Tab-separated table of C-alpha atoms and ligand atoms in Angstrom:
chain	number	residue	atom	x	y	z
N	10	MET	CA	99.224	16.046	130.394
N	11	ILE	CA	98.400	12.429	129.593
N	12	PRO	CA	101.222	10.670	131.487
N	13	LEU	CA	103.198	7.671	130.260
N	14	SER	CA	102.403	5.339	133.132
N	15	VAL	CA	101.281	6.354	136.604
N	16	PRO	CA	100.237	4.330	139.666
N	17	TYR	CA	96.654	3.220	140.148
N	18	LEU	CA	95.858	3.279	143.862
N	19	SER	CA	92.243	2.313	144.290
N	20	GLY	CA	92.202	-0.416	146.914
N	21	ASN	CA	93.336	-1.055	150.470
N	22	GLU	CA	96.634	0.863	150.262
N	23	TRP	CA	95.644	3.460	152.897
N	24	LYS	CA	94.086	0.870	155.169
N	25	TYR	CA	97.069	-1.496	155.230
N	26	ILE	CA	99.667	1.281	155.540
N	27	LYS	CA	97.638	2.816	158.368
N	28	ASP	CA	97.591	-0.587	160.026
N	29	CYS	CA	101.427	-0.603	159.978
N	30	LEU	CA	101.491	2.884	161.516
N	31	ASP	CA	98.872	2.025	164.124
N	32	THR	CA	100.654	-1.139	165.196
N	33	ASN	CA	104.221	0.210	164.963
N	34	TRP	CA	105.218	-2.554	162.490
N	35	VAL	CA	106.865	-0.243	159.977
N	36	SER	CA	110.280	-1.805	159.489
N	37	SER	CA	111.716	-4.894	157.825
N	38	VAL	CA	109.868	-7.540	159.786
N	39	GLY	CA	106.103	-7.868	159.852
N	40	SER	CA	103.057	-9.715	158.668
N	41	TYR	CA	102.715	-7.763	155.398
N	42	VAL	CA	106.205	-8.833	154.304
N	43	ASN	CA	105.232	-12.487	154.707
N	44	LEU	CA	101.805	-11.931	153.183
N	45	PHE	CA	103.180	-10.115	150.137
N	46	GLU	CA	105.668	-12.933	149.502
N	47	GLU	CA	103.019	-15.638	149.939
N	48	LYS	CA	100.384	-13.928	147.806
N	49	PHE	CA	102.901	-13.104	145.105
N	50	SER	CA	103.963	-16.763	144.976
N	51	ASP	CA	100.313	-17.806	144.709
N	52	PHE	CA	99.693	-15.329	141.899
N	53	ILE	CA	102.641	-16.237	139.708
N	54	LYS	CA	102.626	-19.900	140.723
N	55	CYS	CA	106.179	-20.091	141.976
N	56	ARG	CA	107.355	-21.681	145.242
N	57	HIS	CA	109.555	-18.970	146.743
N	58	SER	CA	109.233	-15.190	146.600
N	59	ILE	CA	111.654	-12.869	148.373
N	60	VAL	CA	110.900	-9.159	148.655
N	61	THR	CA	113.663	-6.639	148.010
N	62	VAL	CA	114.098	-2.860	148.103
N	63	ASN	CA	113.846	-2.571	144.315
N	64	GLY	CA	114.108	-4.571	141.106
N	65	THR	CA	117.803	-3.833	140.626
N	66	SER	CA	118.646	-5.322	144.032
N	67	ALA	CA	116.591	-8.419	143.130
N	68	ILE	CA	118.723	-8.919	140.000
N	69	HIS	CA	121.940	-8.300	141.934
N	70	LEU	CA	120.803	-10.812	144.538
N	71	ALA	CA	119.948	-13.338	141.809
N	72	LEU	CA	123.459	-13.090	140.350
N	73	MET	CA	125.014	-13.359	143.842
N	74	SER	CA	122.824	-16.339	144.768
N	75	LEU	CA	123.926	-18.192	141.642
N	76	GLY	CA	127.586	-17.456	142.407
N	77	ILE	CA	128.209	-15.371	139.278
N	78	LYS	CA	131.627	-13.808	139.812
N	79	PRO	CA	134.371	-11.732	138.174
N	80	GLY	CA	135.461	-13.243	134.869
N	81	ASP	CA	132.109	-14.913	134.219
N	82	GLU	CA	130.144	-13.835	131.169
N	83	VAL	CA	126.402	-13.197	131.131
N	84	ILE	CA	124.452	-12.883	127.874
N	85	VAL	CA	121.978	-10.015	128.035
N	86	PRO	CA	120.106	-7.841	125.507
N	87	SER	CA	121.432	-4.365	124.776
N	88	LEU	CA	117.885	-3.068	124.213
N	89	THR	CA	116.890	-2.885	127.854
N	90	PHE	CA	116.749	-0.516	130.775
N	91	ILE	CA	120.342	-0.460	132.042
N	92	SER	CA	119.585	-2.014	135.440
N	93	PRO	CA	120.286	-5.730	134.660
N	94	VAL	CA	123.531	-4.833	132.902
N	95	ASN	CA	124.693	-2.733	135.840
N	96	ALA	CA	123.840	-5.632	138.161
N	97	ILE	CA	126.077	-7.912	136.082
N	98	ARG	CA	128.904	-5.410	136.684
N	99	TYR	CA	128.117	-5.203	140.430
N	100	VAL	CA	129.272	-8.830	140.744
N	101	GLY	CA	132.274	-8.121	138.517
N	102	ALA	CA	130.974	-10.284	135.658
N	103	THR	CA	131.045	-9.298	131.990
N	104	PRO	CA	127.924	-8.522	129.956
N	105	VAL	CA	127.821	-9.903	126.409
N	106	PHE	CA	125.222	-8.113	124.321
N	107	CYS	CA	122.623	-9.846	122.168
N	108	ASP	CA	120.551	-8.202	119.431
N	109	ALA	CA	116.758	-7.760	119.541
N	110	LEU	CA	113.916	-9.044	117.383
N	111	ARG	CA	112.343	-6.430	115.120
N	112	ASP	CA	108.742	-7.402	115.864
N	113	THR	CA	108.637	-8.046	119.629
N	114	TYR	CA	111.718	-6.003	120.670
N	115	VAL	CA	113.012	-8.748	123.006
N	116	MET	CA	116.330	-10.567	122.645
N	117	ASP	CA	116.860	-12.595	119.482
N	118	THR	CA	117.441	-16.031	120.964
N	119	ARG	CA	118.774	-17.380	117.642
N	120	LEU	CA	121.951	-15.373	118.301
N	121	ILE	CA	122.657	-16.638	121.816
N	122	GLU	CA	124.620	-19.765	120.885
N	123	GLU	CA	127.226	-17.886	118.859
N	124	LEU	CA	127.972	-15.711	121.921
N	125	ILE	CA	128.722	-18.629	124.245
N	126	THR	CA	132.335	-19.208	125.334
N	127	GLU	CA	133.893	-21.272	128.121
N	128	LYS	CA	133.390	-18.230	130.374
N	129	THR	CA	129.625	-17.994	129.862
N	130	ARG	CA	127.738	-18.740	133.061
N	131	ALA	CA	124.263	-17.309	132.559
N	132	ILE	CA	121.663	-15.899	130.188
N	133	LEU	CA	119.665	-12.898	131.382
N	134	PRO	CA	116.624	-12.416	129.122
N	135	VAL	CA	114.591	-9.229	129.652
N	136	HIS	CA	110.902	-9.325	128.703
N	137	ILE	CA	110.893	-5.680	127.699
N	138	TYR	CA	107.685	-3.690	127.506
N	139	GLY	CA	105.774	-6.856	128.446
N	140	HIS	CA	106.393	-9.294	125.581
N	141	PRO	CA	107.965	-12.575	126.732
N	142	VAL	CA	111.269	-13.772	125.293
N	143	ASP	CA	111.249	-17.170	123.522
N	144	MET	CA	111.891	-19.040	126.770
N	145	ASP	CA	111.788	-22.549	125.217
N	146	MET	CA	114.820	-21.604	123.183
N	147	VAL	CA	116.578	-19.943	126.144
N	148	MET	CA	116.041	-22.992	128.377
N	149	GLU	CA	117.101	-25.421	125.642
N	150	ILE	CA	120.392	-23.551	125.143
N	151	ALA	CA	120.885	-23.188	128.908
N	152	ASP	CA	120.411	-26.951	129.382
N	153	LYS	CA	122.748	-27.786	126.510
N	154	TYR	CA	125.587	-25.620	127.886
N	155	GLY	CA	124.864	-25.901	131.631
N	156	LEU	CA	124.017	-22.210	132.063
N	157	TYR	CA	121.842	-20.401	134.587
N	158	VAL	CA	118.866	-18.345	133.458
N	159	ILE	CA	117.826	-15.188	135.312
N	160	GLU	CA	114.639	-13.660	133.906
N	161	ASP	CA	114.262	-9.920	134.192
N	162	ALA	CA	110.471	-9.858	134.382
N	163	THR	CA	110.306	-6.362	135.849
N	164	GLU	CA	108.270	-5.115	132.889
N	165	SER	CA	106.237	-8.245	132.240
N	166	LEU	CA	104.446	-9.061	135.481
N	167	GLY	CA	101.241	-10.796	134.363
N	168	SER	CA	102.522	-11.749	130.910
N	169	LEU	CA	102.346	-15.449	130.116
N	170	TYR	CA	104.602	-17.690	128.068
N	171	LYS	CA	102.797	-20.909	127.103
N	172	GLY	CA	100.584	-20.530	130.172
N	173	LYS	CA	103.441	-19.838	132.603
N	174	HIS	CA	104.130	-16.489	134.198
N	175	THR	CA	107.281	-14.794	132.979
N	176	GLY	CA	109.860	-14.929	135.743
N	177	THR	CA	108.974	-18.509	136.722
N	178	ILE	CA	110.600	-20.363	133.826
N	179	GLY	CA	114.321	-19.786	134.433
N	180	HIS	CA	116.250	-20.521	137.640
N	181	ILE	CA	115.406	-17.117	139.112
N	182	GLY	CA	112.986	-14.357	138.066
N	183	CYS	CA	113.058	-10.710	139.143
N	184	PHE	CA	110.290	-8.118	139.395
N	185	SER	CA	110.086	-4.391	140.145
N	186	PHE	CA	107.381	-2.400	141.891
N	187	ASN	CA	108.689	0.986	140.837
N	188	GLY	CA	106.012	3.677	140.403
N	189	ASN	CA	105.508	3.051	136.695
N	190	LYS	CA	105.174	-0.749	136.916
N	191	LEU	CA	102.016	-2.879	136.680
N	192	ILE	CA	101.687	-2.769	140.455
N	193	THR	CA	103.734	-0.461	142.641
N	194	THR	CA	105.011	-0.107	146.176
N	195	GLY	CA	106.665	3.223	145.394
N	196	ALA	CA	109.932	1.336	145.138
N	197	GLY	CA	110.331	-2.376	145.606
N	198	GLY	CA	111.263	-5.658	144.025
N	199	MET	CA	110.813	-9.413	144.215
N	200	LEU	CA	113.050	-12.380	143.495
N	201	VAL	CA	111.269	-15.644	142.700
N	202	THR	CA	112.483	-19.200	142.298
N	203	ASN	CA	111.201	-22.755	142.483
N	204	ASP	CA	114.503	-23.896	144.002
N	205	GLN	CA	114.238	-23.989	147.802
N	206	ARG	CA	117.998	-23.773	148.391
N	207	LEU	CA	118.320	-20.752	146.096
N	208	GLY	CA	115.314	-19.077	147.701
N	209	GLU	CA	116.677	-19.547	151.219
N	210	TYR	CA	120.121	-18.384	150.174
N	211	ALA	CA	118.757	-15.258	148.470
N	212	LYS	CA	116.730	-14.374	151.567
N	213	TYR	CA	119.812	-14.908	153.754
N	214	LEU	CA	121.974	-12.676	151.513
N	215	SER	CA	119.256	-9.992	151.480
N	216	ASN	CA	119.357	-9.829	155.276
N	217	GLN	CA	123.130	-9.294	155.785
N	218	THR	CA	123.522	-13.112	156.164
N	219	LYS	CA	122.312	-12.596	159.699
N	220	THR	CA	122.076	-15.569	162.055
N	221	VAL	CA	120.811	-14.887	165.573
N	222	LEU	CA	122.878	-16.730	168.195
N	223	PRO	CA	121.343	-18.317	171.336
N	224	ASN	CA	122.395	-15.271	173.373
N	225	GLY	CA	120.675	-12.916	170.878
N	226	GLY	CA	123.895	-11.766	169.225
N	227	PHE	CA	124.289	-11.588	165.439
N	228	TYR	CA	126.639	-13.798	163.451
N	229	HIS	CA	127.441	-13.226	159.742
N	230	GLU	CA	129.058	-16.115	157.879
N	231	GLU	CA	129.622	-14.176	154.633
N	232	ILE	CA	129.220	-10.750	153.087
N	233	GLY	CA	125.540	-9.858	152.799
N	234	PHE	CA	123.328	-6.950	151.798
N	235	ASN	CA	120.526	-4.953	153.355
N	236	TYR	CA	118.035	-5.463	150.521
N	237	ARG	CA	114.943	-6.074	152.702
N	238	MET	CA	111.627	-4.421	151.948
N	239	PRO	CA	110.006	-2.688	154.947
N	240	ASN	CA	106.641	-3.934	156.210
N	241	ILE	CA	105.014	-0.561	155.461
N	242	VAL	CA	106.081	-0.906	151.816
N	243	ALA	CA	104.967	-4.540	151.610
N	244	ALA	CA	101.551	-3.414	152.945
N	245	MET	CA	101.106	-1.377	149.779
N	246	GLY	CA	102.197	-4.389	147.729
N	247	VAL	CA	99.525	-6.591	149.299
N	248	ALA	CA	96.864	-3.977	148.489
N	249	GLN	CA	98.074	-3.575	144.910
N	250	LEU	CA	98.208	-7.325	144.369
N	251	GLU	CA	94.533	-7.603	145.345
N	252	ASN	CA	93.695	-5.590	142.204
N	253	ILE	CA	96.286	-7.018	139.826
N	254	GLU	CA	93.754	-8.693	137.512
N	255	PHE	CA	92.010	-5.347	137.047
N	256	HIS	CA	95.360	-3.730	136.166
N	257	ILE	CA	96.158	-6.505	133.670
N	258	ASP	CA	92.729	-6.272	132.015
N	259	ALA	CA	93.097	-2.487	131.679
N	260	LYS	CA	96.558	-2.780	130.068
N	261	ILE	CA	95.358	-5.390	127.589
N	262	ARG	CA	92.167	-3.445	126.805
N	263	ASN	CA	94.217	-0.279	126.194
N	264	ALA	CA	96.543	-2.146	123.834
N	265	LEU	CA	93.675	-3.661	121.852
N	266	PHE	CA	92.083	-0.234	121.410
N	267	TYR	CA	95.396	1.289	120.336
N	268	ASN	CA	95.832	-1.578	117.844
N	269	GLU	CA	92.372	-0.930	116.426
N	270	LEU	CA	93.044	2.785	115.911
N	271	LEU	CA	96.642	2.522	114.700
N	272	SER	CA	96.626	-0.613	112.553
N	273	GLU	CA	95.943	1.297	109.337
N	274	VAL	CA	98.292	4.206	109.986
N	275	GLN	CA	100.980	4.389	107.322
N	276	GLY	CA	104.468	4.088	108.857
N	277	ILE	CA	103.420	3.022	112.361
N	278	SER	CA	104.205	-0.607	113.210
N	279	ILE	CA	102.024	-1.816	116.053
N	280	PRO	CA	103.196	-4.469	118.544
N	281	VAL	CA	103.031	-8.129	117.631
N	282	GLU	CA	101.915	-10.904	119.929
N	283	LYS	CA	103.524	-14.260	119.119
N	284	PRO	CA	101.423	-17.458	119.412
N	285	GLY	CA	101.212	-18.943	122.917
N	286	ILE	CA	101.834	-15.560	124.528
N	287	ARG	CA	99.853	-13.195	126.704
N	288	ASN	CA	101.518	-9.795	126.483
N	289	ILE	CA	100.166	-7.407	129.093
N	290	ASN	CA	101.661	-4.525	127.073
N	291	TRP	CA	103.117	-2.882	130.149
N	292	LEU	CA	104.085	0.005	127.888
N	293	TYR	CA	102.271	0.078	124.561
N	294	SER	CA	105.141	0.277	122.064
N	295	VAL	CA	105.224	1.105	118.366
N	296	VAL	CA	107.906	1.630	115.748
N	297	VAL	CA	107.891	4.881	113.767
N	298	GLU	CA	109.031	3.685	110.345
N	299	ASP	CA	110.735	5.856	107.695
N	300	SER	CA	107.500	5.743	105.697
N	301	TYR	CA	105.721	7.685	108.455
N	302	GLY	CA	107.302	10.819	107.026
N	303	GLU	CA	108.276	12.278	110.385
N	304	SER	CA	111.010	11.014	112.708
N	305	ARG	CA	110.276	9.348	116.052
N	306	ASP	CA	111.685	12.370	117.886
N	307	GLU	CA	109.570	14.785	115.840
N	308	LEU	CA	106.502	12.755	116.775
N	309	ILE	CA	107.513	12.835	120.469
N	310	LYS	CA	107.724	16.630	120.192
N	311	ARG	CA	104.321	16.902	118.553
N	312	LEU	CA	102.751	14.627	121.155
N	313	LYS	CA	104.267	16.790	123.883
N	314	GLU	CA	102.831	19.932	122.275
N	315	ASN	CA	99.465	18.203	122.591
N	316	ASN	CA	100.082	17.448	126.282
N	317	ILE	CA	100.846	13.786	125.702
N	318	GLU	CA	103.857	12.189	127.337
N	319	SER	CA	105.655	9.521	125.318
N	320	ARG	CA	109.132	8.031	125.575
N	321	PRO	CA	111.724	6.798	123.100
N	322	PHE	CA	112.757	3.153	123.398
N	323	PHE	CA	115.733	2.520	125.659
N	324	MET	CA	118.936	3.835	124.213
N	325	PRO	CA	120.925	0.620	123.620
N	326	VAL	CA	123.175	-0.114	126.588
N	327	HIS	CA	126.172	-0.892	124.358
N	328	SER	CA	126.128	2.759	123.265
N	329	MET	CA	126.647	4.043	126.827
N	330	PRO	CA	130.214	5.117	127.723
N	331	SER	CA	130.637	2.394	130.388
N	332	TYR	CA	129.564	-0.399	128.031
N	333	LYS	CA	131.119	0.429	124.685
N	334	GLU	CA	133.924	-2.106	124.921
N	335	PHE	CA	132.019	-5.327	125.592
N	336	ARG	CA	131.604	-8.284	123.249
N	337	CYS	CA	128.335	-8.530	121.305
N	338	SER	CA	126.416	-10.117	118.455
N	339	LYS	CA	125.404	-7.975	115.510
N	340	LEU	CA	123.260	-5.213	116.995
N	341	ASP	CA	121.627	-3.702	113.906
N	342	THR	CA	118.046	-4.273	115.041
N	343	THR	CA	118.790	-2.934	118.522
N	344	ASN	CA	120.313	0.202	117.019
N	345	GLU	CA	117.365	0.663	114.680
N	346	LEU	CA	114.745	0.124	117.390
N	347	GLY	CA	116.668	2.484	119.668
N	348	LEU	CA	116.133	5.203	117.063
N	349	LYS	CA	112.587	4.374	115.962
N	350	GLY	CA	110.790	2.770	118.923
N	351	LEU	CA	108.224	4.739	120.886
N	352	ASN	CA	106.306	4.024	124.120
N	353	LEU	CA	102.837	5.548	124.310
N	354	PRO	CA	100.778	6.329	127.433
N	355	SER	CA	99.775	3.081	129.112
N	356	SER	CA	98.450	3.836	132.584
N	357	VAL	CA	95.805	1.544	134.052
N	358	SER	CA	93.614	4.652	134.358
N	359	LEU	CA	93.995	5.638	130.675
N	360	THR	CA	90.568	6.260	129.099
N	361	LYS	CA	89.268	5.451	125.612
N	362	GLU	CA	88.885	9.185	124.995
N	363	GLU	CA	92.556	9.735	125.822
N	364	ILE	CA	93.634	6.907	123.504
N	365	LYS	CA	91.504	8.443	120.740
N	366	LYS	CA	93.196	11.804	121.305
N	367	ILE	CA	96.694	10.249	121.218
N	368	CYS	CA	95.913	8.337	118.009
N	369	GLN	CA	94.407	11.453	116.460
N	370	VAL	CA	97.729	13.266	116.963
N	371	ILE	CA	99.629	10.294	115.526
N	372	LYS	CA	97.261	10.266	112.530
N	373	ARG	CA	97.876	14.004	112.156
N	374	GLY	CA	94.112	14.414	112.413
F	9	PLP	C1	113.983	-3.960	132.410
F	9	PLP	C2	114.161	-3.435	133.800
F	9	PLP	N1	115.002	-4.079	134.628
F	9	PLP	C3	115.182	-3.671	135.896
F	9	PLP	C4	114.527	-2.561	136.394
F	9	PLP	C5	114.887	-2.125	137.768
F	9	PLP	O1	113.874	-1.998	138.644
F	9	PLP	P1	113.984	-0.926	139.824
F	9	PLP	O2	113.799	0.431	139.245
F	9	PLP	O3	112.880	-1.327	140.735
F	9	PLP	O4	115.329	-1.083	140.460
F	9	PLP	C6	113.617	-1.878	135.565
F	9	PLP	C7	112.827	-0.718	135.978
F	9	PLP	O5	112.884	0.123	136.669
F	9	PLP	C8	113.451	-2.301	134.227
F	9	PLP	O6	112.631	-1.663	133.401
C-alpha cells in the first residue's frame, strides 16, 4: 500500500530518546523541552514557542490565553479538520462558519466582514493542506474591528506567506506534530506568539497555573490544564526539526512532479499556488471535476484497488450533527470541495516511481 502520509524517522530520534531513558529525564521537565521550544522559535522566527500535548490543546490554550469565553463568536472555516472548531466550543464560544476558496481550499477572506457582529472576538484561519490563507486581509479586518487572530498552522508548518512562516502572523499560531504531519513527535503540538505576556500566560495555563511557594508547596491562582509535552516526546521533536528542510524539499518536489504528470488530465484540477506564497503541499490535493467522468469516491475506490491510499477532503464541519445550527456565510464552495476534493499520497519518503504509478491510475492508464 502506498500510504497517505507516514512519518520519516531518519535522524537522531533513537539517540535523543535513548538519552532521556539513560538519564531518567522522561517527564515534563528536561533539556529537550527547552531545546525544542528554542529551536522551533529559531526555525519559524517567532519569539515564544510553548510545547503542548497535541495541536488541539495548543488551539484550546490559544483561545484561553486570549480570554475567549462563552458568548463570544469566532470566525472559522467549515472546510477544516474539526479540531479548531471543537476547541472554540471547549471555551464555550460560538463558531461562525466561513466559506472556502475554490482554488486554494482555504477560507475566503472576502466573506469575513459580513460575518462580524458585536459578539465577534476572533478570526481563526486554517491553512489547510499547506496553502496559506490571505493573511494581509485577515490582519487588516482584525485591526479594523479589534479582533484577535489565531492561526491554525497545524498543516502548514514550513509554508510561507510573503516570506513569513504561517503561524507567526496573527496573535497566536498553533502547530501539530501528529504522526501524519510534516514533522512528528507521535503526538504533540506547539503554540507560538511574539507577545511575551501571551507566551508566559499560555505556558502558565499549560502547567496547571502552578506556582512553587518558598516552602516547595504548589499554589494555583486560576484553573489550568496539564497540556505539557514530556521531555521524551520533545527529544523526538528536536531530532525531527534537525531534518525539517529535507522534509520540506521532499514535499515540494513531490508536488511539482504530481503537477507535471496531472496538469493535462481532463477533469483533475491541480493545486494552485498564489503569488508571494510557498506552499509545502503537506497533503497534495486535487479536485475531481464532473468532467473527469468518474466521481471522487469512485476514484478513491479504484486507487485503493491499486494499493494506493487516498482521502476525501474534510467533510465540512457545518454538516456534522453538533454544528448544524451555527451561523455561517454562504458555504457553496465548501460543500462542493467536500464532495470533490481528494488528498493523494504525500509522504516525505514517496518516490518518483510511486507518484508515476498513482498518476497512471488517475489517468486510467
Ligand atoms: C487543521 C488541523 N487543526 C488541528 C489539528 C489537531 O492537531 P492534533 O491532532 O495534534 O490535536 C489537526 C490535525 O490533526 C489539523 O489537521
